[in-house]
Amino acid sequence: MAKGANNRESHGIKIAVFISGSGTNMAAILYASRLADAPLEIVLVASNIADADGLKLAELEGIPTFVHSHKGHSRTDHDAAMEAAAKDAGAQFLVLAGYMRILSDEFVRRWEGRILNIHPSLLPKYKGLDTFARAIEAGDNHAGASVHVVTPELDAGEVLAQVRVTIAPGDTPETLGARVKLAEHQLYPRAVADYVSRGTDPDFLYAKVRELALTLPETHERESHGSPGFRVGTEKTGKFFAHFSQQHHGSEHIAVLVKTGSMDELLHLVETQPDTYYKPAYYGASGWIGIILNNANVDWDHVAQWLGRSWRSVAPVRLTKLHDIADMF
Ligand code: GAR
């Protein structure tokens, strides 16, 4: 159990922050999370270094902390302990803030798309260490910081946001690094908040569904009862295979509606996986099921599979035949 864990009232998306040092970026995120309308809360600060200064600040502010030294443990075992603590705390996202450990590939894959990092350079420049010395040495005009999604390859995931910092004549790695820190403290809280809340942002979810639906063969978009819908076939004779539903008919869900095979299947899914599926008003009666999208753990591959299946159930035979042939290769 993490030190200091208690029954604090929950408000917002839960993140765990991993640190190894002073934790000033963690502090920036923490204080930003206490502003009105902040979308997230820090539920745990975890570290591989027992006397990391950031831990003291977190404790002072009443945030649960967890320490597990990496010394004498395999990478997998150490990662497993950190992961268990984050999960116990209910974390939906992991935020690395000066966490000077490389995470194992398996760990990163388990949290795919849900780990962020801040790196003190304008990526893709200067991955790894000594970024300020390398930027000065190269005669660059600017250094900076980047926030990126963590993937198994070091400092190589999608860059979400960057801030530039001018390099002054006579800058040393220390003087430059101090200004980059100031910039990081502005950048990271905003980038984390934007990223973790996009899962509840209707525009983001709609764009994602649209992209997946329209990559299927011979599809087009058409509004239906005031909501976006996606059809397969010609403009004239096409049929709907998906509807995007944004809190329609009083539902609290943002969802994509797709065709199930039968009412039995629909009811079974809704009953056994109520966090993923629901029976939408009106559409439910004719076999459409709602896949809930405004939840932090949406599995987009799963959504794509459902769209494909729903497409197949209404697509003209000439199209499904072609698809079957393509699937064989
Ligand atoms: C930050 O400058 C961050 O960009 C860097 O460590 C510092 C942590 O400071 N991260 C890396 O170099 C990761 N490769 P903080 O503990 O005061 O937030």
mmCIF file of C-alpha atoms and ligand atoms in Angstrom:
data_model
loop_
_atom_site.group_PDB
_atom_site.id
_atom_site.type_symbol
_atom_site.label_atom_id
_atom_site.label_comp_id
_atom_site.label_asym_id
_atom_site.label_seq_id
_atom_site.Cartn_x
_atom_site.Cartn_y
_atom_site.Cartn_z
ATOM 1 C CA MET A 1 0.000 0.000 0.000
ATOM 2 C CA ALA A 2 1.327 3.421 -0.883
ATOM 3 C CA LYS A 3 2.366 5.685 1.994
ATOM 4 C CA GLY A 4 -0.279 8.275 2.754
ATOM 5 C CA ALA A 5 -3.061 6.578 0.794
ATOM 6 C CA ASN A 6 -6.459 7.523 2.149
ATOM 7 C CA ASN A 7 -9.983 8.029 0.963
ATOM 8 C CA ARG A 8 -9.555 11.442 -0.578
ATOM 9 C CA GLU A 9 -12.525 12.462 -2.643
ATOM 10 C CA SER A 10 -11.885 11.767 -6.282
ATOM 11 C CA HIS A 11 -12.098 14.479 -8.919
ATOM 12 C CA GLY A 12 -10.924 13.870 -12.433
ATOM 13 C CA ILE A 13 -8.726 11.546 -14.412
ATOM 14 C CA LYS A 14 -6.249 9.744 -12.198
ATOM 15 C CA ILE A 15 -2.544 9.900 -12.953
ATOM 16 C CA ALA A 16 0.520 8.460 -11.248
ATOM 17 C CA VAL A 17 3.751 10.427 -11.600
ATOM 18 C CA PHE A 18 7.114 8.622 -11.624
ATOM 19 C CA ILE A 19 10.142 10.652 -10.551
ATOM 20 C CA SER A 20 13.799 10.095 -9.710
ATOM 21 C CA GLY A 21 14.919 13.546 -8.611
ATOM 22 C CA SER A 22 13.807 17.007 -7.602
ATOM 23 C CA GLY A 23 10.309 16.476 -8.994
ATOM 24 C CA THR A 24 9.752 20.084 -9.997
ATOM 25 C CA ASN A 25 7.747 19.012 -13.058
ATOM 26 C CA MET A 26 5.627 16.809 -10.811
ATOM 27 C CA ALA A 27 5.094 19.844 -8.560
ATOM 28 C CA ALA A 28 4.060 21.961 -11.563
ATOM 29 C CA ILE A 29 1.475 19.326 -12.543
ATOM 30 C CA LEU A 30 0.312 18.975 -8.951
ATOM 31 C CA TYR A 31 -0.356 22.672 -8.439
ATOM 32 C CA ALA A 32 -1.957 22.973 -11.884
ATOM 33 C CA SER A 33 -4.237 20.082 -10.906
ATOM 34 C CA ARG A 34 -5.489 22.147 -7.979
ATOM 35 C CA LEU A 35 -6.716 24.994 -10.152
ATOM 36 C CA ALA A 36 -10.423 25.250 -10.882
ATOM 37 C CA ASP A 37 -11.608 22.991 -13.719
ATOM 38 C CA ALA A 38 -8.397 20.953 -13.857
ATOM 39 C CA PRO A 39 -9.289 17.639 -15.513
ATOM 40 C CA LEU A 40 -6.902 15.433 -13.525
ATOM 41 C CA GLU A 41 -5.616 14.530 -10.111
ATOM 42 C CA ILE A 42 -2.345 12.940 -9.015
ATOM 43 C CA VAL A 43 -3.176 9.764 -7.116
ATOM 44 C CA LEU A 44 0.417 8.623 -6.566
ATOM 45 C CA VAL A 45 3.988 9.853 -6.806
ATOM 46 C CA ALA A 46 6.334 6.878 -7.160
ATOM 47 C CA SER A 47 10.111 6.802 -7.259
ATOM 48 C CA ASN A 48 13.054 4.455 -7.579
ATOM 49 C CA ILE A 49 15.114 6.787 -5.336
ATOM 50 C CA ALA A 50 14.192 6.793 -1.649
ATOM 51 C CA ASP A 51 15.442 10.306 -0.905
ATOM 52 C CA ALA A 52 14.187 12.009 -4.073
ATOM 53 C CA ASP A 53 13.236 15.567 -3.090
ATOM 54 C CA GLY A 54 10.016 15.311 -5.067
ATOM 55 C CA LEU A 55 8.736 12.665 -2.657
ATOM 56 C CA LYS A 56 9.012 15.076 0.273
ATOM 57 C CA LEU A 57 7.016 17.689 -1.565
ATOM 58 C CA ALA A 58 4.348 15.144 -2.515
ATOM 59 C CA GLU A 59 4.077 13.984 1.117
ATOM 60 C CA LEU A 60 3.845 17.565 2.310
ATOM 61 C CA GLU A 61 0.952 18.093 -0.090
ATOM 62 C CA GLY A 62 -0.854 14.949 1.036
ATOM 63 C CA ILE A 63 -0.239 12.917 -2.111
ATOM 64 C CA PRO A 64 0.339 9.168 -1.567
ATOM 65 C CA THR A 65 3.916 8.135 -2.338
ATOM 66 C CA PHE A 66 5.624 4.877 -3.133
ATOM 67 C CA VAL A 67 9.325 3.997 -3.221
ATOM 68 C CA HIS A 68 10.947 0.939 -4.689
ATOM 69 C CA SER A 69 14.686 0.995 -5.274
ATOM 70 C CA HIS A 70 15.822 -0.485 -8.584
ATOM 71 C CA LYS A 71 19.011 -1.765 -6.942
ATOM 72 C CA GLY A 72 19.160 -5.533 -6.669
ATOM 73 C CA HIS A 73 16.049 -6.064 -8.791
ATOM 74 C CA SER A 74 15.682 -7.054 -12.407
ATOM 75 C CA ARG A 75 14.122 -4.439 -14.668
ATOM 76 C CA THR A 76 10.982 -6.564 -14.998
ATOM 77 C CA ASP A 77 10.594 -6.999 -11.236
ATOM 78 C CA HIS A 78 11.202 -3.345 -10.531
ATOM 79 C CA ASP A 79 8.728 -2.286 -13.207
ATOM 80 C CA ALA A 80 6.170 -4.754 -11.847
ATOM 81 C CA ALA A 81 6.373 -3.204 -8.365
ATOM 82 C CA MET A 82 5.953 0.329 -9.736
ATOM 83 C CA GLU A 83 3.091 -0.793 -11.949
ATOM 84 C CA ALA A 84 1.288 -2.566 -9.105
ATOM 85 C CA ALA A 85 1.492 0.591 -6.960
ATOM 86 C CA ALA A 86 0.118 2.732 -9.805
ATOM 87 C CA LYS A 87 -2.726 0.297 -10.411
ATOM 88 C CA ASP A 88 -3.579 0.035 -6.711
ATOM 89 C CA ALA A 89 -3.830 3.809 -6.646
ATOM 90 C CA GLY A 90 -6.295 3.641 -9.557
ATOM 91 C CA ALA A 91 -4.037 5.414 -12.043
ATOM 92 C CA GLN A 92 -5.392 5.610 -15.578
ATOM 93 C CA PHE A 93 -2.253 7.271 -16.981
ATOM 94 C CA LEU A 94 1.423 7.284 -16.010
ATOM 95 C CA VAL A 95 3.385 10.499 -16.264
ATOM 96 C CA LEU A 96 7.183 10.298 -16.209
ATOM 97 C CA ALA A 97 8.772 13.443 -14.814
ATOM 98 C CA GLY A 98 12.523 13.067 -14.619
ATOM 99 C CA TYR A 99 12.160 9.313 -14.105
ATOM 100 C CA MET A 100 15.631 8.158 -15.075
ATOM 101 C CA ARG A 101 14.814 4.527 -15.722
ATOM 102 C CA ILE A 102 14.055 2.863 -19.023
ATOM 103 C CA LEU A 103 10.809 0.909 -18.764
ATOM 104 C CA SER A 104 10.664 -2.646 -20.073
ATOM 105 C CA ASP A 105 8.989 -3.157 -23.452
ATOM 106 C CA GLU A 106 6.267 -5.339 -21.919
ATOM 107 C CA PHE A 107 5.366 -2.665 -19.388
ATOM 108 C CA VAL A 108 5.181 0.004 -22.075
ATOM 109 C CA ARG A 109 3.007 -2.232 -24.261
ATOM 110 C CA ARG A 110 0.593 -2.905 -21.396
ATOM 111 C CA TRP A 111 0.137 0.854 -20.998
ATOM 112 C CA GLU A 112 0.249 1.672 -24.689
ATOM 113 C CA GLY A 113 -0.807 5.260 -25.303
ATOM 114 C CA ARG A 114 -1.127 5.907 -21.558
ATOM 115 C CA ILE A 115 2.427 6.863 -20.567
ATOM 116 C CA LEU A 116 3.793 10.355 -21.190
ATOM 117 C CA ASN A 117 7.303 11.707 -20.749
ATOM 118 C CA ILE A 118 8.992 15.084 -20.835
ATOM 119 C CA HIS A 119 12.392 15.313 -22.453
ATOM 120 C CA PRO A 120 14.693 18.358 -22.318
ATOM 121 C CA SER A 121 15.283 18.859 -26.048
ATOM 122 C CA LEU A 122 13.378 19.683 -29.194
ATOM 123 C CA LEU A 123 12.831 16.079 -30.285
ATOM 124 C CA PRO A 124 13.745 14.409 -32.573
ATOM 125 C CA LYS A 125 17.001 16.239 -31.766
ATOM 126 C CA TYR A 126 19.146 15.037 -28.869
ATOM 127 C CA LYS A 127 17.472 11.926 -27.565
ATOM 128 C CA GLY A 128 19.105 10.474 -24.453
ATOM 129 C CA LEU A 129 21.370 12.380 -22.053
ATOM 130 C CA ASP A 130 23.400 15.648 -21.957
ATOM 131 C CA THR A 131 20.949 17.431 -24.210
ATOM 132 C CA PHE A 132 21.956 20.992 -23.230
ATOM 133 C CA ALA A 133 25.690 20.434 -23.731
ATOM 134 C CA ARG A 134 24.982 18.874 -27.107
ATOM 135 C CA ALA A 135 22.735 21.757 -28.239
ATOM 136 C CA ILE A 136 25.344 24.357 -27.156
ATOM 137 C CA GLU A 137 28.162 22.371 -28.738
ATOM 138 C CA ALA A 138 26.248 22.166 -32.027
ATOM 139 C CA GLY A 139 25.857 25.983 -32.063
ATOM 140 C CA ASP A 140 22.027 25.772 -32.011
ATOM 141 C CA ASN A 141 20.018 28.975 -31.530
ATOM 142 C CA HIS A 142 17.358 27.196 -29.548
ATOM 143 C CA ALA A 143 17.000 24.408 -27.086
ATOM 144 C CA GLY A 144 13.695 23.397 -25.539
ATOM 145 C CA ALA A 145 11.557 20.611 -24.187
ATOM 146 C CA SER A 146 9.167 18.063 -25.668
ATOM 147 C CA VAL A 147 6.300 16.055 -24.259
ATOM 148 C CA HIS A 148 5.839 12.731 -25.978
ATOM 149 C CA VAL A 149 3.975 9.459 -25.736
ATOM 150 C CA VAL A 150 6.239 6.697 -24.437
ATOM 151 C CA THR A 151 6.876 3.788 -26.794
ATOM 152 C CA PRO A 152 9.416 0.961 -26.439
ATOM 153 C CA GLU A 153 11.974 2.956 -28.457
ATOM 154 C CA LEU A 154 13.662 5.625 -26.279
ATOM 155 C CA ASP A 155 12.354 9.201 -26.724
ATOM 156 C CA ALA A 156 10.749 8.246 -30.047
ATOM 157 C CA GLY A 157 6.956 8.275 -29.446
ATOM 158 C CA GLU A 158 4.558 10.840 -30.904
ATOM 159 C CA VAL A 159 5.512 14.374 -29.864
ATOM 160 C CA LEU A 160 2.465 16.076 -28.355
ATOM 161 C CA ALA A 161 3.829 19.528 -27.556
ATOM 162 C CA GLN A 162 7.085 21.469 -27.489
ATOM 163 C CA VAL A 163 8.413 24.737 -26.152
ATOM 164 C CA ARG A 164 11.467 26.565 -27.514
ATOM 165 C CA VAL A 165 14.039 28.261 -25.306
ATOM 166 C CA THR A 166 16.576 30.675 -26.772
ATOM 167 C CA ILE A 167 20.219 29.805 -26.173
ATOM 168 C CA ALA A 168 22.110 32.869 -24.909
ATOM 169 C CA PRO A 169 25.743 33.649 -25.758
ATOM 170 C CA GLY A 170 27.870 32.198 -22.978
ATOM 171 C CA ASP A 171 25.171 29.754 -21.823
ATOM 172 C CA THR A 172 26.472 26.708 -19.983
ATOM 173 C CA PRO A 173 24.463 23.501 -19.733
ATOM 174 C CA GLU A 174 23.491 24.631 -16.215
ATOM 175 C CA THR A 175 22.284 28.143 -17.101
ATOM 176 C CA LEU A 176 20.442 26.867 -20.164
ATOM 177 C CA GLY A 177 19.005 23.915 -18.227
ATOM 178 C CA ALA A 178 17.587 26.242 -15.583
ATOM 179 C CA ARG A 179 15.627 28.205 -18.210
ATOM 180 C CA VAL A 180 14.447 25.043 -19.931
ATOM 181 C CA LYS A 181 13.066 23.910 -16.552
ATOM 182 C CA LEU A 182 11.003 27.096 -16.292
ATOM 183 C CA ALA A 183 9.630 26.395 -19.753
ATOM 184 C CA GLU A 184 8.940 22.758 -18.885
ATOM 185 C CA HIS A 185 6.857 23.831 -15.927
ATOM 186 C CA GLN A 186 4.548 25.715 -18.296
ATOM 187 C CA LEU A 187 4.510 23.012 -20.928
ATOM 188 C CA TYR A 188 3.996 19.783 -19.033
ATOM 189 C CA PRO A 189 0.838 20.512 -16.996
ATOM 190 C CA ARG A 190 -0.944 21.797 -20.091
ATOM 191 C CA ALA A 191 0.203 18.937 -22.350
ATOM 192 C CA VAL A 192 -0.763 16.276 -19.796
ATOM 193 C CA ALA A 193 -4.181 17.855 -19.192
ATOM 194 C CA ASP A 194 -4.892 18.101 -22.934
ATOM 195 C CA TYR A 195 -3.819 14.538 -23.578
ATOM 196 C CA VAL A 196 -5.650 12.803 -20.761
ATOM 197 C CA SER A 197 -8.863 14.723 -21.379
ATOM 198 C CA ARG A 198 -9.016 14.065 -25.091
ATOM 199 C CA GLY A 199 -10.686 10.725 -24.295
ATOM 200 C CA THR A 200 -13.735 12.704 -23.193
ATOM 201 C CA ASP A 201 -13.476 15.312 -25.943
ATOM 202 C CA PRO A 202 -16.345 14.690 -28.425
ATOM 203 C CA ASP A 203 -14.411 16.286 -31.306
ATOM 204 C CA PHE A 204 -11.438 13.988 -30.793
ATOM 205 C CA LEU A 205 -13.644 10.887 -30.458
ATOM 206 C CA TYR A 206 -15.728 11.773 -33.496
ATOM 207 C CA ALA A 207 -12.583 12.359 -35.613
ATOM 208 C CA LYS A 208 -11.223 8.985 -34.546
ATOM 209 C CA VAL A 209 -14.458 7.094 -35.365
ATOM 210 C CA ARG A 210 -14.748 8.928 -38.678
ATOM 211 C CA GLU A 211 -11.196 8.004 -39.642
ATOM 212 C CA LEU A 212 -11.769 4.311 -38.834
ATOM 213 C CA ALA A 213 -15.199 4.139 -40.496
ATOM 214 C CA LEU A 214 -14.158 5.845 -43.713
ATOM 215 C CA THR A 215 -11.120 3.612 -44.276
ATOM 216 C CA LEU A 216 -13.554 0.732 -44.951
ATOM 217 C CA PRO A 217 -14.323 0.228 -48.652
ATOM 218 C CA GLU A 218 -16.939 2.352 -50.404
ATOM 219 C CA THR A 219 -18.085 4.290 -47.381
ATOM 220 C CA HIS A 220 -19.408 7.803 -46.954
ATOM 221 C CA GLU A 221 -20.733 9.962 -44.178
ATOM 222 C CA ARG A 222 -24.348 11.016 -43.861
ATOM 223 C CA GLU A 223 -26.205 12.699 -41.046
ATOM 224 C CA SER A 224 -29.043 10.763 -39.489
ATOM 225 C CA HIS A 225 -31.429 12.256 -36.925
ATOM 226 C CA GLY A 226 -28.956 15.064 -36.293
ATOM 227 C CA SER A 227 -25.959 12.799 -35.626
ATOM 228 C CA PRO A 228 -23.094 11.756 -37.888
ATOM 229 C CA GLY A 229 -23.586 8.378 -39.526
ATOM 230 C CA PHE A 230 -21.503 6.201 -41.830
ATOM 231 C CA ARG A 231 -22.846 4.221 -44.772
ATOM 232 C CA VAL A 232 -21.530 1.622 -47.171
ATOM 233 C CA GLY A 233 -22.582 1.423 -50.815
ATOM 234 C CA THR A 234 -23.577 4.151 -53.211
ATOM 235 C CA GLU A 235 -24.956 7.527 -52.143
ATOM 236 C CA LYS A 236 -28.315 6.366 -53.427
ATOM 237 C CA THR A 237 -28.701 2.822 -52.131
ATOM 238 C CA GLY A 238 -26.091 2.729 -49.330
ATOM 239 C CA LYS A 239 -26.856 1.461 -45.839
ATOM 240 C CA PHE A 240 -25.776 2.719 -42.432
ATOM 241 C CA PHE A 241 -23.229 0.590 -40.598
ATOM 242 C CA ALA A 242 -22.320 3.042 -37.803
ATOM 243 C CA HIS A 243 -23.662 6.078 -35.981
ATOM 244 C CA PHE A 244 -21.719 8.454 -33.779
ATOM 245 C CA SER A 245 -23.727 9.326 -30.698
ATOM 246 C CA GLN A 246 -22.858 12.223 -28.464
ATOM 247 C CA GLN A 247 -24.912 12.049 -25.309
ATOM 248 C CA HIS A 248 -27.990 11.473 -27.407
ATOM 249 C CA HIS A 249 -31.447 10.952 -25.917
ATOM 250 C CA GLY A 250 -30.239 11.705 -22.409
ATOM 251 C CA SER A 251 -27.469 9.068 -22.456
ATOM 252 C CA GLU A 252 -24.318 10.092 -20.602
ATOM 253 C CA HIS A 253 -22.213 8.236 -23.143
ATOM 254 C CA ILE A 254 -20.299 9.327 -26.175
ATOM 255 C CA ALA A 255 -20.478 6.206 -28.295
ATOM 256 C CA VAL A 256 -20.350 4.587 -31.661
ATOM 257 C CA LEU A 257 -23.385 2.479 -32.503
ATOM 258 C CA VAL A 258 -22.798 -0.675 -34.545
ATOM 259 C CA LYS A 259 -24.965 -3.628 -35.613
ATOM 260 C CA THR A 260 -24.960 -6.780 -33.512
ATOM 261 C CA GLY A 261 -25.964 -10.184 -34.875
ATOM 262 C CA SER A 262 -29.014 -10.604 -32.644
ATOM 263 C CA MET A 263 -30.860 -9.182 -29.674
ATOM 264 C CA ASP A 264 -29.516 -12.062 -27.564
ATOM 265 C CA GLU A 265 -25.955 -11.056 -28.380
ATOM 266 C CA LEU A 266 -26.705 -7.396 -27.657
ATOM 267 C CA LEU A 267 -28.282 -8.109 -24.269
ATOM 268 C CA HIS A 268 -25.522 -10.518 -23.312
ATOM 269 C CA LEU A 269 -22.771 -7.994 -24.079
ATOM 270 C CA VAL A 270 -24.542 -5.191 -22.230
ATOM 271 C CA GLU A 271 -25.094 -7.384 -19.200
ATOM 272 C CA THR A 272 -21.597 -8.862 -19.020
ATOM 273 C CA GLN A 273 -19.562 -5.769 -20.025
ATOM 274 C CA PRO A 274 -21.510 -2.732 -18.852
ATOM 275 C CA ASP A 275 -18.382 -0.528 -18.898
ATOM 276 C CA THR A 276 -17.950 -1.136 -22.619
ATOM 277 C CA TYR A 277 -21.451 -1.542 -24.033
ATOM 278 C CA TYR A 278 -24.961 -0.196 -23.560
ATOM 279 C CA LYS A 279 -28.289 -0.525 -25.294
ATOM 280 C CA PRO A 280 -29.061 2.814 -26.929
ATOM 281 C CA ALA A 281 -32.550 4.301 -26.921
ATOM 282 C CA TYR A 282 -34.519 3.669 -30.169
ATOM 283 C CA TYR A 283 -31.608 2.132 -32.102
ATOM 284 C CA GLY A 284 -31.227 -0.658 -29.521
ATOM 285 C CA ALA A 285 -34.597 -2.086 -30.500
ATOM 286 C CA SER A 286 -33.271 -2.892 -33.965
ATOM 287 C CA GLY A 287 -30.031 -4.521 -32.812
ATOM 288 C CA TRP A 288 -27.648 -1.543 -32.630
ATOM 289 C CA ILE A 289 -25.299 -1.633 -29.668
ATOM 290 C CA GLY A 290 -23.456 1.359 -28.208
ATOM 291 C CA ILE A 291 -19.699 1.041 -27.659
ATOM 292 C CA ILE A 292 -18.772 3.555 -24.985
ATOM 293 C CA LEU A 293 -15.928 5.857 -26.050
ATOM 294 C CA ASN A 294 -15.676 8.407 -23.244
ATOM 295 C CA ASN A 295 -13.707 6.128 -20.979
ATOM 296 C CA ALA A 296 -9.931 6.276 -20.582
ATOM 297 C CA ASN A 297 -9.292 2.699 -21.659
ATOM 298 C CA VAL A 298 -10.969 2.577 -25.064
ATOM 299 C CA ASP A 299 -9.491 -0.166 -27.174
ATOM 300 C CA TRP A 300 -9.493 1.348 -30.660
ATOM 301 C CA ASP A 301 -8.544 -1.942 -32.322
ATOM 302 C CA HIS A 302 -11.682 -3.392 -30.809
ATOM 303 C CA VAL A 303 -13.740 -0.461 -32.122
ATOM 304 C CA ALA A 304 -12.199 -0.958 -35.588
ATOM 305 C CA GLN A 305 -13.114 -4.661 -35.501
ATOM 306 C CA TRP A 306 -16.705 -3.853 -34.633
ATOM 307 C CA LEU A 307 -16.914 -1.275 -37.407
ATOM 308 C CA GLY A 308 -15.583 -3.872 -39.848
ATOM 309 C CA ARG A 309 -18.089 -6.436 -38.684
ATOM 310 C CA SER A 310 -20.987 -3.997 -38.848
ATOM 311 C CA TRP A 311 -19.843 -2.843 -42.304
ATOM 312 C CA ARG A 312 -19.770 -6.466 -43.464
ATOM 313 C CA SER A 313 -23.286 -7.139 -42.183
ATOM 314 C CA VAL A 314 -24.829 -4.515 -44.470
ATOM 315 C CA ALA A 315 -22.305 -4.188 -47.332
ATOM 316 C CA PRO A 316 -23.336 -5.442 -50.789
ATOM 317 C CA VAL A 317 -22.035 -8.938 -51.596
ATOM 318 C CA ARG A 318 -19.800 -7.615 -54.368
ATOM 319 C CA LEU A 319 -17.844 -5.675 -51.698
ATOM 320 C CA THR A 320 -17.689 -8.354 -49.004
ATOM 321 C CA LYS A 321 -16.460 -10.847 -51.620
ATOM 322 C CA LEU A 322 -13.570 -8.568 -52.525
ATOM 323 C CA HIS A 323 -12.825 -8.101 -48.851
ATOM 324 C CA ASP A 324 -12.804 -11.889 -48.280
ATOM 325 C CA ILE A 325 -10.326 -12.325 -51.102
ATOM 326 C CA ALA A 326 -8.102 -9.553 -49.721
ATOM 327 C CA ASP A 327 -8.269 -11.189 -46.254
ATOM 328 C CA MET A 328 -6.846 -14.406 -47.697
ATOM 329 C CA PHE A 329 -3.523 -12.699 -48.478
HETATM 330 C C1 GAR B 1 13.557 17.528 -16.495
HETATM 331 O O1 GAR B 1 14.328 18.556 -17.052
HETATM 332 C C2 GAR B 1 13.200 16.511 -17.542
HETATM 333 O O2 GAR B 1 13.032 17.069 -18.816
HETATM 334 C C3 GAR B 1 14.392 15.608 -17.506
HETATM 335 O O3 GAR B 1 14.732 15.502 -16.158
HETATM 336 C C4 GAR B 1 14.389 16.714 -15.500
HETATM 337 C C5 GAR B 1 13.639 16.384 -14.247
HETATM 338 O O4 GAR B 1 13.496 17.496 -13.436
HETATM 339 N N1 GAR B 1 14.092 14.347 -18.068
HETATM 340 C C6 GAR B 1 14.954 13.613 -18.763
HETATM 341 O O5 GAR B 1 16.108 13.957 -18.985
HETATM 342 C C7 GAR B 1 14.404 12.302 -19.293
HETATM 343 N N2 GAR B 1 15.272 11.725 -20.233
HETATM 344 P P1 GAR B 1 12.459 17.512 -12.246
HETATM 345 O O6 GAR B 1 12.736 16.277 -11.401
HETATM 346 O O7 GAR B 1 12.787 18.756 -11.468
HETATM 347 O O8 GAR B 1 11.095 17.538 -12.806
#
